[in-house]
């Protein structure tokens, strides 16, 4: 434990952010680093709990008290070594993870939790500066070849692990650059793309081969996968939930990903064929109250929207924990993101009934209605009805539908491979095993578990790699997240 009285002496503090007016002018990240003293104080708040609930809150099983301690003592190489023993890409999670570890932090019972995510980001950025992060190609060669389909965090984590134990790894990616939703979903103002390029370079130096513009099941036949000893399917959950109401076909109604992907391509100077989707000068309506919706809000404000409104079907979540979400569970609380801070009207318990267009087929308004929710004994919303007489129209010229994703694309890759799917349409493979119904074929990340988080994708990629390694070699030296680490 760094400083036994740290948690009593210091309050949680997050790094400063650039002023809203400045950050809306660019797509750059705007969270500034801690000063050295502040980083030390934040690490000092960790109590090195006898039972560190932060560990179990983290899907990767990050060894948090140990790296907090190393940061407090300024032992940067130790901190880095401990951090990457469970997480291949802390530079991603340190920027965009919703930090379930912090929700589980013991200090969070009656104080603000330790700023674990920021500490993680500082460790990895310091490690890059000090050149601790470098390619470590293995001399061991097993002669086994593995194909990874999809280069999001799940595919990248699987590839990074498999190359370490001497397999030959090729990653197929249908987009022009690797990264999955890290590159073409999450906006640059949350994660600048040089952060991905920097990591891809290390992986390439270790021997991972990336084949971009290669969609397996389309311009690369799925039969090519038969030439590999094992295959990891990590194609994500890419089919968005639609809102099939009158007027859906109007110009100006788009899936969130059409809007966000195009903007990330614009920032990254990547070509796209579709017509521009711009919020500039428009009243924007974002339908869906989650992270994807929030990213549409931030992007619309950077385009220079006239107004930005976000609707959510569910009622407004509580500001603090309730009986239904006790510590240390991950609570579904009201979340005000940095994008919301930049300007957005938010409304809950609203359903959209129709999109209304002008005589040229362009969207001009949405007809909406208020909802009333019935709740169960724990206060959870269970059933809604429309509030009589509350129907009204609101002007909007751009709508983005951010209501989540249903399942992976079936057409092409999955149909050609003939892998079994579960009742939700995801690839069927048991958690912890990752083996699909087809021999030699494994699945990880959103393609298997459904729409989730980057931290879960990395966790599944790592665990799946271990299962692939066991399948190929009969044993594996790759760490399991359940392993006990000894850093004494
Ligand atoms: C807009 C948005 C914002 C988000 N923000 C956050 C956030 O802030 N924090 C967080 O933790 N999570 C966030 N998420 C969720 C997170 O991005 C995903 O859970 C995560 O990226 C899933 O990783 P994955 O590797 O399973 O799939 P993906 O990241 O979806 O990657 C799958 C890749 O496979 C490729 N692919 C698919 N089929 C084929 C094929 N047949 N051949 C070749 N390539 C193929 C795709 O092109 C894609 O690049 C967000 C999601 C969205 C949509
Ligand atoms: S639960 Fe919080 S205070 Fe306890 S060890 Fe983990 S980070 Fe430190």
mmCIF file of C-alpha atoms and ligand atoms in Angstrom, residues 46-49 52-54 64-65 68 105-106 114 116, ligand 2:
data_model
loop_
_atom_site.group_PDB
_atom_site.id
_atom_site.type_symbol
_atom_site.label_atom_id
_atom_site.label_comp_id
_atom_site.label_asym_id
_atom_site.label_seq_id
_atom_site.Cartn_x
_atom_site.Cartn_y
_atom_site.Cartn_z
ATOM 1 C CA UNK A 46 -5.847 3.146 -3.153
ATOM 2 C CA UNK A 47 -6.305 1.228 0.114
ATOM 3 C CA UNK A 48 -4.790 -2.042 -1.194
ATOM 4 C CA UNK A 49 -7.895 -3.801 0.078
ATOM 5 C CA UNK A 52 -9.875 -5.840 -3.868
ATOM 6 C CA UNK A 53 -13.316 -5.784 -5.455
ATOM 7 C CA UNK A 54 -11.863 -3.687 -8.293
ATOM 8 C CA UNK A 64 -5.153 -2.841 -9.771
ATOM 9 C CA UNK A 65 -3.836 -2.335 -6.210
ATOM 10 C CA UNK A 68 -1.471 1.734 -8.010
ATOM 11 C CA UNK A 105 -13.933 -0.049 -5.854
ATOM 12 C CA UNK A 106 -14.311 -0.450 -2.081
ATOM 13 C CA UNK A 114 -10.003 5.542 -6.966
ATOM 14 C CA UNK A 116 -8.286 3.705 -11.777
HETATM 15 S S1 LIG B 2 -11.036 -1.667 -4.454
HETATM 16 FE FE1 LIG B 2 -10.359 0.489 -4.799
HETATM 17 S S2 LIG B 2 -9.240 0.998 -2.926
HETATM 18 FE FE2 LIG B 2 -9.439 -1.240 -2.917
HETATM 19 S S3 LIG B 2 -7.599 -2.047 -3.911
HETATM 20 FE FE3 LIG B 2 -9.086 -1.747 -5.567
HETATM 21 S S4 LIG B 2 -8.696 0.346 -6.329
HETATM 22 FE FE4 LIG B 2 -7.671 0.177 -4.333
#
